[in-house]
Every structure is written in C-alpha cells, then in structure tokens.
C-alpha cells in the first residue's frame, strides 16, 4: 500500500516535507519501532476513543500509554476505547490496525501528548504494517496546530504498575 490515500492527500495539500520509509512487517507500534530502528519516543502512536459526543484520537509516543482517566479529566469526557470494527470503518483506506497518527484527514478531533513536543524527527504508521511516514517534529506539530495537547500519557513501566 505504501501510504493511505487520504493521508497522502492531506500531507500533500499541507505542503509539508515527508518521506515514506519501508520496514519489515510489524503488528504493533513497539515492534514497528524496533524493526525500523526508530526510538520509541519518536514514533507517534494513535489511540482512538469514543463517548456520547463522538470520537477523539489521542496521539502519544510509542513507548507510552494513554492514561484514559487523565485524558478524560482534561477533556471533561467519559471516554472508552473505540472497537476494532469502528476503527476499521473510519480508516477504510488503511490496513486493519494501522491507522496513522493524524485524525484530521479522517475528520476526527485529535489531541496529542506533550511528550511529542520538541522532537527533531517524528515517525508514524503510513496506513499499513510495512511503511512509516517520517517528517520533522516541527512539521508534525504544524499539522496538529489547533489540536488540544497536554500531559495524559504514562511510560509503559509506570502504566504496568497501576
């Protein structure tokens, strides 16, 4: 696939510099980072939530997990994980389980964790399990301008102790 069509259209329309990098097939974000030799903190991982008001995509570094209580409190919402069927329905131009870390091309409100600020490089799934999008951290944050951001993630070790 290389890159999801809606994502490609969005990136090209935004005029940002990016590249598509192939990697050995992977099933989840930490495996993508390892197989691509990308530092976990530089791989942006999306998590889709929903509530009575609709969907929201939260983006965190791959080495962190969304603290749903903290995120819900910041957004004043009662969030729960979206189902795999809902994700597949919303991201029809993507392989199952490979949604990109940008909600705007899919008209999904997006929030991002402040741990993604200040990175020189950011990578995220291109819509399949074989490619990542690479761009500067500044370009990534520019694409997220207008999105709410805050601190709502925990390290994997911290999350497993809860």
XYZ file of C-alpha atoms in Angstrom:
162
model
C 0.000 0.000 0.000
C 2.833 2.438 0.942
C 0.552 5.254 2.198
C -3.163 5.639 2.793
C -4.772 7.788 0.087
C -6.498 10.227 2.456
C -3.281 10.659 4.413
C -1.253 11.264 1.262
C -3.780 13.812 0.015
C -3.718 15.615 3.378
C 0.088 15.723 3.603
C 0.479 16.880 0.006
C -2.202 19.557 0.424
C -0.465 20.789 3.603
C 2.796 21.143 1.681
C 4.935 19.507 4.352
C 8.124 17.626 3.567
C 7.834 13.950 4.389
C 9.166 10.623 3.265
C 7.794 7.094 3.300
C 10.170 4.549 4.786
C 9.583 0.821 4.362
C 10.224 -1.529 7.264
C 9.844 -5.242 7.963
C 6.173 -6.068 8.546
C 5.064 -5.376 12.112
C 1.918 -5.934 14.132
C 2.118 -3.193 16.794
C 3.889 0.095 17.440
C 6.767 -1.071 19.631
C 7.554 -3.778 17.087
C 7.441 -1.165 14.299
C 9.916 0.999 16.214
C 12.251 -1.906 16.903
C 12.178 -3.250 13.339
C 12.594 0.243 11.884
C 15.310 1.232 14.343
C 13.231 4.234 15.408
C 13.489 5.402 19.022
C 10.192 4.668 20.805
C 9.778 8.301 21.829
C 9.902 9.376 18.140
C 7.184 7.010 16.882
C 3.762 8.647 17.262
C 1.058 6.136 18.206
C -2.645 6.929 17.803
C -5.337 5.559 20.112
C -8.983 6.039 19.189
C -11.546 6.757 21.901
C -15.264 7.494 21.869
C -18.076 8.690 24.046
C -21.548 10.158 23.579
C -20.010 13.180 21.803
C -18.142 11.140 19.207
C -14.604 10.035 18.529
C -11.300 11.534 19.582
C -7.824 10.414 18.573
C -5.113 10.657 21.219
C -1.518 10.592 19.997
C 1.321 9.547 22.287
C 4.895 8.296 21.796
C 5.005 4.535 21.188
C 6.810 3.934 24.483
C 3.942 5.430 26.452
C 0.306 4.562 27.146
C -2.699 6.843 27.329
C -3.946 7.348 30.865
C -7.641 7.321 29.972
C -8.681 8.802 33.338
C -6.232 11.688 32.992
C -7.244 12.303 29.367
C -10.942 12.134 30.198
C -10.473 14.603 33.045
C -8.594 17.035 30.793
C -11.267 16.839 28.098
C -14.203 16.626 30.549
C -15.406 13.477 28.785
C -16.184 9.876 29.731
C -14.019 8.132 27.149
C -13.698 4.476 26.287
C -11.665 2.700 23.637
C -13.274 2.501 20.212
C -13.805 -1.022 18.926
C -11.670 -2.564 16.197
C -14.738 -2.588 13.931
C -15.195 1.157 14.445
C -11.524 1.814 13.708
C -11.732 -0.278 10.531
C -14.892 1.582 9.464
C -13.329 5.027 9.994
C -9.976 4.170 8.396
C -11.177 2.264 5.344
C -8.122 3.162 3.255
C -5.798 1.669 5.894
C -4.900 -1.885 6.765
C -6.647 -3.120 9.914
C -4.801 -1.853 12.968
C -2.535 0.560 11.052
C -4.252 3.936 11.437
C -1.940 6.926 11.007
C -1.294 9.330 13.862
C -3.272 12.167 12.286
C -7.015 12.446 12.749
C -7.611 15.499 10.578
C -7.617 13.667 7.212
C -10.371 11.456 8.665
C -12.283 14.351 10.281
C -11.553 13.047 13.778
C -10.739 15.546 16.542
C -7.221 14.965 17.764
C -5.319 15.565 20.989
C -1.623 14.963 21.471
C 0.596 14.368 24.439
C 3.206 16.998 25.257
C 5.857 14.260 25.215
C 5.766 14.688 21.404
C 6.854 18.339 21.607
C 10.456 19.257 20.910
C 11.314 16.191 18.825
C 13.571 16.735 15.829
C 12.002 13.793 13.950
C 8.615 12.091 14.137
C 7.516 8.833 12.533
C 4.081 7.218 12.304
C 2.274 4.411 10.503
C 1.503 5.227 6.873
C -1.708 3.190 6.871
C -0.201 -0.263 6.508
C 2.092 -2.531 8.515
C 5.066 -2.110 6.174
C 5.740 1.651 5.957
C 6.129 4.684 8.186
C 5.884 8.375 7.432
C 8.908 10.406 8.548
C 8.903 14.179 8.940
C 10.395 16.828 11.157
C 8.902 17.255 14.594
C 8.079 20.870 13.733
C 6.156 19.786 10.612
C 4.232 17.197 12.624
C 3.237 19.766 15.259
C 2.256 22.198 12.499
C -0.153 19.554 11.165
C -1.580 19.332 14.702
C -1.895 23.099 15.188
C -5.244 23.886 16.716
C -5.370 20.486 18.430
C -5.616 20.270 22.189
C -2.476 18.990 23.878
C -1.482 18.118 27.404
C 0.091 15.504 29.615
C -2.051 12.389 29.595
C 0.348 9.519 28.999
C 2.427 7.274 31.230
C 5.550 5.283 30.487
C 4.963 1.579 29.862
C 6.667 0.731 33.166
C 4.604 3.313 35.051
C 1.386 2.094 33.404
C 2.078 -1.566 34.295
C 2.478 -0.661 37.987
C -1.089 0.699 38.192
